[in-house]
Amino acid sequence: MNAVARQRVCVLGATGSIGLSTLDVIARHPDRYEVFALTAASRVEELAELCRRFAPRFAAMPDAARARQLRELLAGSRTEVLDGKAALVELAGHPEVDSVMAAIVGAAGLEPCLAAARAGKRLLLANKEALVVGGALFMDAVRAGGATLLPIDSEHSAIFQCLPEDRSTWRQRIDHIVLTASGGPFRDRDPATLAGVTPDEACAHPNWVMGRKISVDSATMMNKALEVIEARWLFDLAPEQIRVVIHPQSIIHSMVVCRDQSVLAQLGTPDMRVPIAYGLAWPERIESGASTLDFLQLRGLSFEEADARRFPGLQLAWAALRGPEGSTAVLNAANEVAVEAFLDGRIGFDRIHALNQATIEALQPGAGATASVAALLALDAEARRVAGEQLRRFQR
């Protein structure tokens, strides 16, 4: 592949774990990929260092003051620094961009993801909230724009890898899917002791290296709840066709159970560079940098049911999917508020689920709540307001 044919890649959320892993894969294949744009929310010096290394055409930060600091650090370089949330949307849909890695955490990634979808990009989706919040609106944008949507979450990538390229055959093949979960750091902990969990304990994932918010979500299993919602839209499944099982070794990343009861699974070491490399090169495969799975070193693969006492938030996924349209957006907003409050020391670990539950019960989305981006953003803002009210009640 010559230099002219290189994919120009925009990495949204470049300084996070997914963004850094993406850049690691790209660096291994300079003949195939070119970094066109990098964005970050707050890590100015880290983004500056990445810009010096990869020399993107553009860099962007939503905060104007941080963008100004970045310009000063990159003075004299080829990289043009943009600022504001609109800059992320502009870069995601830029006509010279071929592929977009959507690795922004939370609902903040919705608008850039929609821009990439509408512009027909190869969209590597690590931002599950785009589907949790956007749902049908997001999938409509993918279809209308002719985008190629490639899941990057290890579980959804595993399902995708087990299915044929012809998506029109998926519905007739699938009986159900099984999303695996490691169980996080508290899989064996007495549920009665969870109230005393500290943020550092919650962020100490046994298998994966992730950001603090996602690590907390993994510890509560809210990450898996959001993945259930994401899977519903990615694979056009009914809620009852999505199941979750605890798999502590994180070797089987997820499974498809076919109509004939054959089970297809994708296995590998727990390294996010594998699904990232698959997304970048699909339908080809390229070297990812991950270590080889050594079957002779495996002591066994085990599976357990998710304990509802330890992970009460998991069931909120199916409840939200069966609720009024927009319920999944409310759940996501409530969870972002709850996790931030926990990380800041304002509520205990065991209150994250309670806050999510209370917010869903207090706010029922009305008709039209998911009809447009503006309506979704308004619903998200209202859900955060209601979650804030519930949070103050918990803190009394």
Tab-separated table of C-alpha atoms in Angstrom:
chain	number	residue	atom	x	y	z
A	1	MET	CA	0.000	0.000	0.000
A	2	ASN	CA	1.579	3.319	-1.017
A	3	ALA	CA	1.534	6.572	0.944
A	4	VAL	CA	-1.262	8.077	-1.164
A	5	ALA	CA	-3.623	5.280	-0.124
A	6	ARG	CA	-3.009	5.659	3.613
A	7	GLN	CA	-6.105	6.031	5.782
A	8	ARG	CA	-6.323	9.449	7.412
A	9	VAL	CA	-7.470	8.888	10.982
A	10	CYS	CA	-9.114	11.247	13.460
A	11	VAL	CA	-8.760	10.068	17.070
A	12	LEU	CA	-11.385	11.560	19.382
A	13	GLY	CA	-10.175	11.108	22.951
A	14	ALA	CA	-6.533	10.572	22.044
A	15	THR	CA	-5.091	10.744	25.564
A	16	GLY	CA	-7.331	8.044	27.046
A	17	SER	CA	-6.493	4.340	27.119
A	18	ILE	CA	-8.350	3.568	23.865
A	19	GLY	CA	-6.865	6.571	22.104
A	20	LEU	CA	-3.332	5.662	23.150
A	21	SER	CA	-3.837	2.044	22.094
A	22	THR	CA	-5.125	3.250	18.728
A	23	LEU	CA	-2.040	5.374	18.221
A	24	ASP	CA	0.153	2.420	19.182
A	25	VAL	CA	-1.444	0.311	16.434
A	26	ILE	CA	-1.177	3.160	13.921
A	27	ALA	CA	2.511	3.612	14.735
A	28	ARG	CA	3.101	-0.041	13.831
A	29	HIS	CA	1.725	0.547	10.314
A	30	PRO	CA	2.993	3.911	9.027
A	31	ASP	CA	2.499	2.691	5.468
A	32	ARG	CA	-1.239	2.226	6.040
A	33	TYR	CA	-2.329	5.009	8.422
A	34	GLU	CA	-1.785	8.732	8.876
A	35	VAL	CA	-2.924	10.685	11.952
A	36	PHE	CA	-5.007	13.573	10.635
A	37	ALA	CA	-6.463	14.943	13.889
A	38	LEU	CA	-6.243	14.363	17.632
A	39	THR	CA	-8.586	15.617	20.359
A	40	ALA	CA	-8.618	15.527	24.144
A	41	ALA	CA	-10.802	16.951	26.893
A	42	SER	CA	-8.308	18.186	29.485
A	43	ARG	CA	-4.808	16.663	29.256
A	44	VAL	CA	-2.971	19.493	27.529
A	45	GLU	CA	0.621	18.349	27.962
A	46	GLU	CA	-0.174	14.750	27.002
A	47	LEU	CA	-1.945	15.899	23.842
A	48	ALA	CA	0.954	18.203	22.983
A	49	GLU	CA	3.382	15.310	23.249
A	50	LEU	CA	1.211	13.167	20.974
A	51	CYS	CA	1.049	16.009	18.449
A	52	ARG	CA	4.833	16.290	18.450
A	53	ARG	CA	5.115	12.569	17.828
A	54	PHE	CA	2.413	12.107	15.175
A	55	ALA	CA	2.315	15.616	13.627
A	56	PRO	CA	-1.448	15.716	12.927
A	57	ARG	CA	-2.890	18.440	10.719
A	58	PHE	CA	-5.291	19.426	13.509
A	59	ALA	CA	-5.676	19.120	17.260
A	60	ALA	CA	-8.705	20.212	19.254
A	61	MET	CA	-9.861	20.714	22.824
A	62	PRO	CA	-13.407	21.731	23.792
A	63	ASP	CA	-12.158	24.182	26.444
A	64	ALA	CA	-10.816	27.434	24.984
A	65	ALA	CA	-8.332	28.058	27.799
A	66	ARG	CA	-6.786	24.611	27.448
A	67	ALA	CA	-6.668	24.983	23.667
A	68	ARG	CA	-4.760	28.242	24.155
A	69	GLN	CA	-2.210	26.407	26.327
A	70	LEU	CA	-1.907	23.742	23.634
A	71	ARG	CA	-1.231	26.386	20.964
A	72	GLU	CA	1.572	27.782	23.083
A	73	LEU	CA	3.108	24.341	23.550
A	74	LEU	CA	2.874	23.616	19.808
A	75	ALA	CA	4.061	27.018	18.584
A	76	GLY	CA	6.024	26.566	15.378
A	77	SER	CA	4.659	23.089	14.654
A	78	ARG	CA	2.546	22.091	11.658
A	79	THR	CA	-0.486	21.308	13.850
A	80	GLU	CA	-3.359	23.794	13.853
A	81	VAL	CA	-5.195	23.908	17.193
A	82	LEU	CA	-8.980	24.321	17.241
A	83	ASP	CA	-11.221	24.861	20.255
A	84	GLY	CA	-14.829	24.367	21.274
A	85	LYS	CA	-17.218	21.428	21.078
A	86	ALA	CA	-18.013	22.395	17.488
A	87	ALA	CA	-14.387	21.709	16.562
A	88	LEU	CA	-14.770	18.035	17.524
A	89	VAL	CA	-17.866	17.790	15.334
A	90	GLU	CA	-16.037	19.514	12.477
A	91	LEU	CA	-13.049	17.170	12.637
A	92	ALA	CA	-15.171	14.021	12.940
A	93	GLY	CA	-16.929	14.910	9.702
A	94	HIS	CA	-13.963	16.541	7.939
A	95	PRO	CA	-13.950	15.679	4.219
A	96	GLU	CA	-10.298	14.583	4.334
A	97	VAL	CA	-10.836	12.110	7.196
A	98	ASP	CA	-11.284	8.443	6.268
A	99	SER	CA	-11.615	6.842	9.710
A	100	VAL	CA	-12.749	8.157	13.084
A	101	MET	CA	-11.859	6.487	16.368
A	102	ALA	CA	-14.655	7.587	18.709
A	103	ALA	CA	-13.053	7.151	22.124
A	104	ILE	CA	-14.618	10.067	24.010
A	105	VAL	CA	-16.135	8.834	27.267
A	106	GLY	CA	-19.781	9.593	27.984
A	107	ALA	CA	-22.627	11.461	26.302
A	108	ALA	CA	-20.169	14.155	25.176
A	109	GLY	CA	-19.265	11.835	22.294
A	110	LEU	CA	-22.764	11.779	20.787
A	111	GLU	CA	-22.532	14.786	18.473
A	112	PRO	CA	-19.060	14.001	17.039
A	113	CYS	CA	-20.158	10.391	16.460
A	114	LEU	CA	-23.277	11.571	14.655
A	115	ALA	CA	-21.164	13.887	12.512
A	116	ALA	CA	-18.885	11.013	11.507
A	117	ALA	CA	-21.877	8.783	10.757
A	118	ARG	CA	-23.608	11.413	8.628
A	119	ALA	CA	-20.391	12.048	6.715
A	120	GLY	CA	-20.086	8.364	5.808
A	121	LYS	CA	-16.863	7.679	7.678
A	122	ARG	CA	-15.385	4.385	8.802
A	123	LEU	CA	-16.489	4.845	12.408
A	124	LEU	CA	-14.652	2.853	15.059
A	125	LEU	CA	-17.078	3.083	17.957
A	126	ALA	CA	-15.583	2.869	21.434
A	127	ASN	CA	-18.064	5.437	22.738
A	128	LYS	CA	-20.933	3.147	23.705
A	129	GLU	CA	-22.919	6.120	24.975
A	130	ALA	CA	-23.543	7.249	21.385
A	131	LEU	CA	-25.848	4.249	21.060
A	132	VAL	CA	-27.063	4.192	24.668
A	133	VAL	CA	-28.182	7.812	24.320
A	134	GLY	CA	-28.729	8.081	20.564
A	135	GLY	CA	-30.159	4.649	19.777
A	136	ALA	CA	-32.379	4.744	16.702
A	137	LEU	CA	-31.320	8.302	15.797
A	138	PHE	CA	-27.680	7.232	15.639
A	139	MET	CA	-28.354	4.089	13.606
A	140	ASP	CA	-30.492	6.118	11.194
A	141	ALA	CA	-27.535	8.487	10.721
A	142	VAL	CA	-25.224	5.531	10.002
A	143	ARG	CA	-27.575	4.226	7.329
A	144	ALA	CA	-28.312	7.627	5.793
A	145	GLY	CA	-24.646	8.588	5.638
A	146	GLY	CA	-23.464	5.217	4.377
A	147	ALA	CA	-20.986	4.971	7.251
A	148	THR	CA	-19.142	1.762	8.089
A	149	LEU	CA	-19.820	1.160	11.781
A	150	LEU	CA	-17.228	-1.038	13.504
A	151	PRO	CA	-17.580	-1.802	17.227
A	152	ILE	CA	-14.435	-1.465	19.330
A	153	ASP	CA	-15.618	-2.596	22.776
A	154	SER	CA	-13.984	-6.015	23.108
A	155	GLU	CA	-17.336	-7.750	23.625
A	156	HIS	CA	-19.075	-6.182	20.637
A	157	SER	CA	-16.039	-6.615	18.442
A	158	ALA	CA	-16.053	-10.300	19.405
A	159	ILE	CA	-19.694	-10.651	18.352
A	160	PHE	CA	-18.966	-8.773	15.125
A	161	GLN	CA	-16.000	-11.029	14.355
A	162	CYS	CA	-18.208	-14.116	14.775
A	163	LEU	CA	-20.729	-12.903	12.206
A	164	PRO	CA	-20.501	-12.835	8.391
A	165	GLU	CA	-19.765	-9.606	6.519
A	166	ASP	CA	-23.272	-9.664	5.035
A	167	ARG	CA	-25.270	-8.001	7.811
A	168	SER	CA	-28.568	-8.873	6.152
A	169	THR	CA	-28.058	-12.484	7.273
A	170	TRP	CA	-27.502	-11.724	10.955
A	171	ARG	CA	-31.121	-11.827	12.090
A	172	GLN	CA	-31.757	-15.271	10.580
A	173	ARG	CA	-28.553	-16.706	12.116
A	174	ILE	CA	-28.691	-15.467	15.710
A	175	ASP	CA	-30.648	-17.147	18.475
A	176	HIS	CA	-29.005	-14.973	21.127
A	177	ILE	CA	-25.660	-13.514	22.103
A	178	VAL	CA	-23.685	-13.868	25.315
A	179	LEU	CA	-21.634	-10.919	26.524
A	180	THR	CA	-18.864	-11.956	28.889
A	181	ALA	CA	-17.810	-9.907	31.917
A	182	SER	CA	-14.770	-10.355	34.121
A	183	GLY	CA	-16.718	-9.509	37.266
A	184	GLY	CA	-14.265	-6.718	38.069
A	185	PRO	CA	-12.378	-6.336	41.347
A	186	PHE	CA	-15.324	-7.275	43.585
A	187	ARG	CA	-16.449	-10.545	42.034
A	188	ASP	CA	-15.638	-12.487	45.217
A	189	ARG	CA	-16.198	-9.739	47.760
A	190	ASP	CA	-18.979	-9.931	50.345
A	191	PRO	CA	-21.718	-7.565	49.106
A	192	ALA	CA	-22.192	-6.353	52.675
A	193	THR	CA	-18.729	-4.758	52.562
A	194	LEU	CA	-19.165	-2.802	49.333
A	195	ALA	CA	-20.281	0.390	51.080
A	196	GLY	CA	-16.699	0.940	52.181
A	197	VAL	CA	-15.095	0.583	48.738
A	198	THR	CA	-12.689	3.411	47.860
A	199	PRO	CA	-12.234	4.913	44.365
A	200	ASP	CA	-8.740	3.418	44.132
A	201	GLU	CA	-10.113	-0.051	44.921
A	202	ALA	CA	-12.899	0.341	42.352
A	203	CYS	CA	-10.416	1.417	39.673
A	204	ALA	CA	-8.076	-1.572	40.212
A	205	HIS	CA	-9.399	-3.821	37.423
A	206	PRO	CA	-7.842	-7.306	37.483
A	207	ASN	CA	-7.547	-7.775	33.692
A	208	TRP	CA	-7.911	-4.520	31.757
A	209	VAL	CA	-6.205	-1.117	31.836
A	210	MET	CA	-8.946	1.515	31.571
A	211	GLY	CA	-9.821	5.059	32.592
A	212	ARG	CA	-11.271	5.708	36.035
A	213	LYS	CA	-14.876	6.187	34.939
A	214	ILE	CA	-14.972	2.993	32.897
A	215	SER	CA	-13.155	1.122	35.668
A	216	VAL	CA	-15.845	2.115	38.171
A	217	ASP	CA	-18.526	1.097	35.675
A	218	SER	CA	-16.824	-2.290	35.374
A	219	ALA	CA	-16.771	-2.669	39.152
A	220	THR	CA	-20.519	-1.966	39.407
A	221	MET	CA	-21.270	-3.847	36.148
A	222	MET	CA	-22.928	-0.705	34.800
A	223	ASN	CA	-20.415	-0.951	31.965
A	224	LYS	CA	-21.982	-4.282	31.073
A	225	ALA	CA	-25.476	-2.805	31.395
A	226	LEU	CA	-24.517	-0.115	28.885
A	227	GLU	CA	-23.002	-2.791	26.632
A	228	VAL	CA	-26.311	-4.687	26.663
A	229	ILE	CA	-28.032	-1.535	25.402
A	230	GLU	CA	-25.301	-0.967	22.816
A	231	ALA	CA	-25.623	-4.555	21.571
A	232	ARG	CA	-29.370	-4.152	21.119
A	233	TRP	CA	-28.724	-1.426	18.518
A	234	LEU	CA	-25.529	-2.741	16.931
A	235	PHE	CA	-26.975	-6.154	16.158
A	236	ASP	CA	-30.705	-5.293	15.949
A	237	LEU	CA	-31.647	-7.667	18.764
A	238	ALA	CA	-34.565	-7.887	21.142
A	239	PRO	CA	-33.593	-7.350	24.802
A	240	GLU	CA	-34.263	-11.008	25.616
A	241	GLN	CA	-31.715	-12.072	22.972
A	242	ILE	CA	-28.874	-10.522	24.984
A	243	ARG	CA	-27.420	-12.380	27.960
A	244	VAL	CA	-24.482	-11.784	30.283
A	245	VAL	CA	-22.205	-14.282	31.986
A	246	ILE	CA	-19.233	-13.765	34.306
A	247	HIS	CA	-16.004	-15.086	32.791
A	248	PRO	CA	-13.155	-14.136	35.170
A	249	GLN	CA	-10.279	-14.962	32.801
A	250	SER	CA	-11.357	-12.489	30.065
A	251	ILE	CA	-10.163	-14.902	27.366
A	252	ILE	CA	-13.503	-15.490	25.618
A	253	HIS	CA	-14.612	-11.971	24.772
A	254	SER	CA	-18.199	-12.870	23.824
A	255	MET	CA	-20.231	-15.489	21.979
A	256	VAL	CA	-22.937	-15.895	19.375
A	257	VAL	CA	-25.410	-18.733	19.882
A	258	CYS	CA	-26.822	-19.595	16.455
A	259	ARG	CA	-30.297	-20.869	15.609
A	260	ASP	CA	-28.943	-24.418	15.382
A	261	GLN	CA	-27.364	-23.939	18.863
A	262	SER	CA	-23.819	-23.854	17.531
A	263	VAL	CA	-21.767	-21.417	19.606
A	264	LEU	CA	-19.229	-19.132	17.935
A	265	ALA	CA	-16.708	-17.363	20.167
A	266	GLN	CA	-13.778	-14.982	19.752
A	267	LEU	CA	-10.809	-15.619	22.047
A	268	GLY	CA	-7.641	-13.687	22.756
A	269	THR	CA	-5.523	-12.023	25.377
A	270	PRO	CA	-7.217	-9.061	27.112
A	271	ASP	CA	-5.648	-6.322	24.992
A	272	MET	CA	-7.716	-3.568	23.381
A	273	ARG	CA	-5.256	-3.317	20.494
A	274	VAL	CA	-6.841	-6.464	19.032
A	275	PRO	CA	-10.325	-5.000	18.380
A	276	ILE	CA	-8.740	-1.663	17.447
A	277	ALA	CA	-6.520	-3.274	14.820
A	278	TYR	CA	-9.499	-5.244	13.520
A	279	GLY	CA	-11.552	-2.051	13.203
A	280	LEU	CA	-8.784	-0.144	11.457
A	281	ALA	CA	-8.084	-2.878	8.909
A	282	TRP	CA	-11.502	-4.561	8.462
A	283	PRO	CA	-12.145	-6.741	6.552
A	284	GLU	CA	-8.424	-7.456	6.583
A	285	ARG	CA	-6.330	-8.267	9.647
A	286	ILE	CA	-3.069	-6.644	10.693
A	287	GLU	CA	-0.525	-7.095	13.470
A	288	SER	CA	-1.814	-5.453	16.661
A	289	GLY	CA	1.067	-5.738	19.104
A	290	ALA	CA	-0.903	-8.021	21.428
A	291	SER	CA	0.736	-11.122	22.847
A	292	THR	CA	-0.212	-14.559	21.541
A	293	LEU	CA	-2.730	-16.559	23.544
A	294	ASP	CA	-0.855	-19.558	24.977
A	295	PHE	CA	-3.395	-22.337	25.467
A	296	LEU	CA	-0.850	-24.464	27.338
A	297	GLN	CA	-0.651	-21.807	30.036
A	298	LEU	CA	-4.420	-21.614	30.535
A	299	ARG	CA	-5.475	-23.201	33.797
A	300	GLY	CA	-9.102	-23.304	32.745
A	301	LEU	CA	-12.008	-21.207	31.573
A	302	SER	CA	-14.856	-20.717	34.037
A	303	PHE	CA	-18.268	-19.084	33.947
A	304	GLU	CA	-20.572	-17.790	36.658
A	305	GLU	CA	-23.954	-16.133	36.942
A	306	ALA	CA	-23.853	-12.418	37.732
A	307	ASP	CA	-24.787	-11.988	41.400
A	308	ALA	CA	-27.719	-9.566	41.619
A	309	ARG	CA	-26.775	-8.609	45.192
A	310	ARG	CA	-23.261	-7.614	44.151
A	311	PHE	CA	-24.224	-6.137	40.751
A	312	PRO	CA	-27.783	-4.783	41.114
A	313	GLY	CA	-27.283	-2.217	38.356
A	314	LEU	CA	-26.948	-4.801	35.606
A	315	GLN	CA	-30.697	-5.420	35.430
A	316	LEU	CA	-31.327	-1.735	34.772
A	317	ALA	CA	-30.243	-2.352	31.157
A	318	TRP	CA	-33.234	-4.540	30.337
A	319	ALA	CA	-35.578	-2.340	32.396
A	320	ALA	CA	-34.474	0.761	30.465
A	321	LEU	CA	-34.768	-0.999	27.096
A	322	ARG	CA	-38.341	-1.961	27.920
A	323	GLY	CA	-39.209	1.493	29.275
A	324	PRO	CA	-40.310	4.618	27.377
A	325	GLU	CA	-38.003	5.756	24.577
A	326	GLY	CA	-35.219	7.775	26.117
A	327	SER	CA	-35.003	5.700	29.295
A	328	THR	CA	-31.542	4.464	28.323
A	329	ALA	CA	-30.370	8.083	27.940
A	330	VAL	CA	-31.683	8.837	31.432
A	331	LEU	CA	-29.839	5.821	32.823
A	332	ASN	CA	-26.587	6.884	31.191
A	333	ALA	CA	-26.818	10.477	32.454
A	334	ALA	CA	-27.664	9.334	35.980
A	335	ASN	CA	-24.730	6.950	35.988
A	336	GLU	CA	-22.285	9.630	34.846
A	337	VAL	CA	-23.445	11.856	37.719
A	338	ALA	CA	-23.276	8.968	40.198
A	339	VAL	CA	-19.780	7.831	39.196
A	340	GLU	CA	-18.424	11.377	39.301
A	341	ALA	CA	-19.905	11.810	42.792
A	342	PHE	CA	-18.329	8.544	43.934
A	343	LEU	CA	-14.901	9.430	42.530
A	344	ASP	CA	-15.153	12.815	44.270
A	345	GLY	CA	-15.999	11.141	47.585
A	346	ARG	CA	-19.542	12.532	47.794
A	347	ILE	CA	-21.361	9.189	47.847
A	348	GLY	CA	-20.433	5.623	48.728
A	349	PHE	CA	-19.883	2.905	46.147
A	350	ASP	CA	-23.114	1.168	47.112
A	351	ARG	CA	-25.103	4.352	46.396
A	352	ILE	CA	-24.232	4.445	42.693
A	353	HIS	CA	-26.973	1.957	41.873
A	354	ALA	CA	-29.398	3.639	44.259
A	355	LEU	CA	-28.896	6.990	42.528
A	356	ASN	CA	-29.349	5.444	39.078
A	357	GLN	CA	-32.525	3.668	40.164
A	358	ALA	CA	-33.960	6.759	41.830
A	359	THR	CA	-33.322	8.919	38.772
A	360	ILE	CA	-35.017	6.468	36.402
A	361	GLU	CA	-38.028	6.272	38.704
A	362	ALA	CA	-38.215	10.066	39.007
A	363	LEU	CA	-37.937	10.888	35.297
A	364	GLN	CA	-40.091	9.275	32.631
A	365	PRO	CA	-39.225	10.601	29.137
A	366	GLY	CA	-42.135	12.017	27.211
A	367	ALA	CA	-43.087	11.675	23.551
A	368	GLY	CA	-40.487	13.072	21.187
A	369	ALA	CA	-37.656	12.842	23.717
A	370	THR	CA	-35.450	11.023	21.195
A	371	ALA	CA	-36.684	12.634	17.977
A	372	SER	CA	-33.650	14.873	17.411
A	373	VAL	CA	-30.202	15.667	18.740
A	374	ALA	CA	-31.593	18.760	20.445
A	375	ALA	CA	-34.285	16.680	22.159
A	376	LEU	CA	-31.751	14.085	23.291
A	377	LEU	CA	-29.407	16.726	24.671
A	378	ALA	CA	-32.316	18.342	26.489
A	379	LEU	CA	-33.274	14.966	27.960
A	380	ASP	CA	-29.668	14.362	28.983
A	381	ALA	CA	-29.539	17.744	30.724
A	382	GLU	CA	-32.838	17.118	32.500
A	383	ALA	CA	-31.680	13.675	33.634
A	384	ARG	CA	-28.510	15.184	35.076
A	385	ARG	CA	-30.578	17.802	36.895
A	386	VAL	CA	-32.858	15.146	38.378
A	387	ALA	CA	-29.858	12.985	39.290
A	388	GLY	CA	-28.346	16.004	41.039
A	389	GLU	CA	-31.543	16.408	43.066
A	390	GLN	CA	-31.454	12.750	44.052
A	391	LEU	CA	-27.771	13.079	44.934
A	392	ARG	CA	-28.494	15.937	47.344
A	393	ARG	CA	-31.189	13.793	48.967
A	394	PHE	CA	-28.690	10.963	49.470
A	395	GLN	CA	-26.147	13.339	51.022
A	396	ARG	CA	-28.492	14.664	53.712
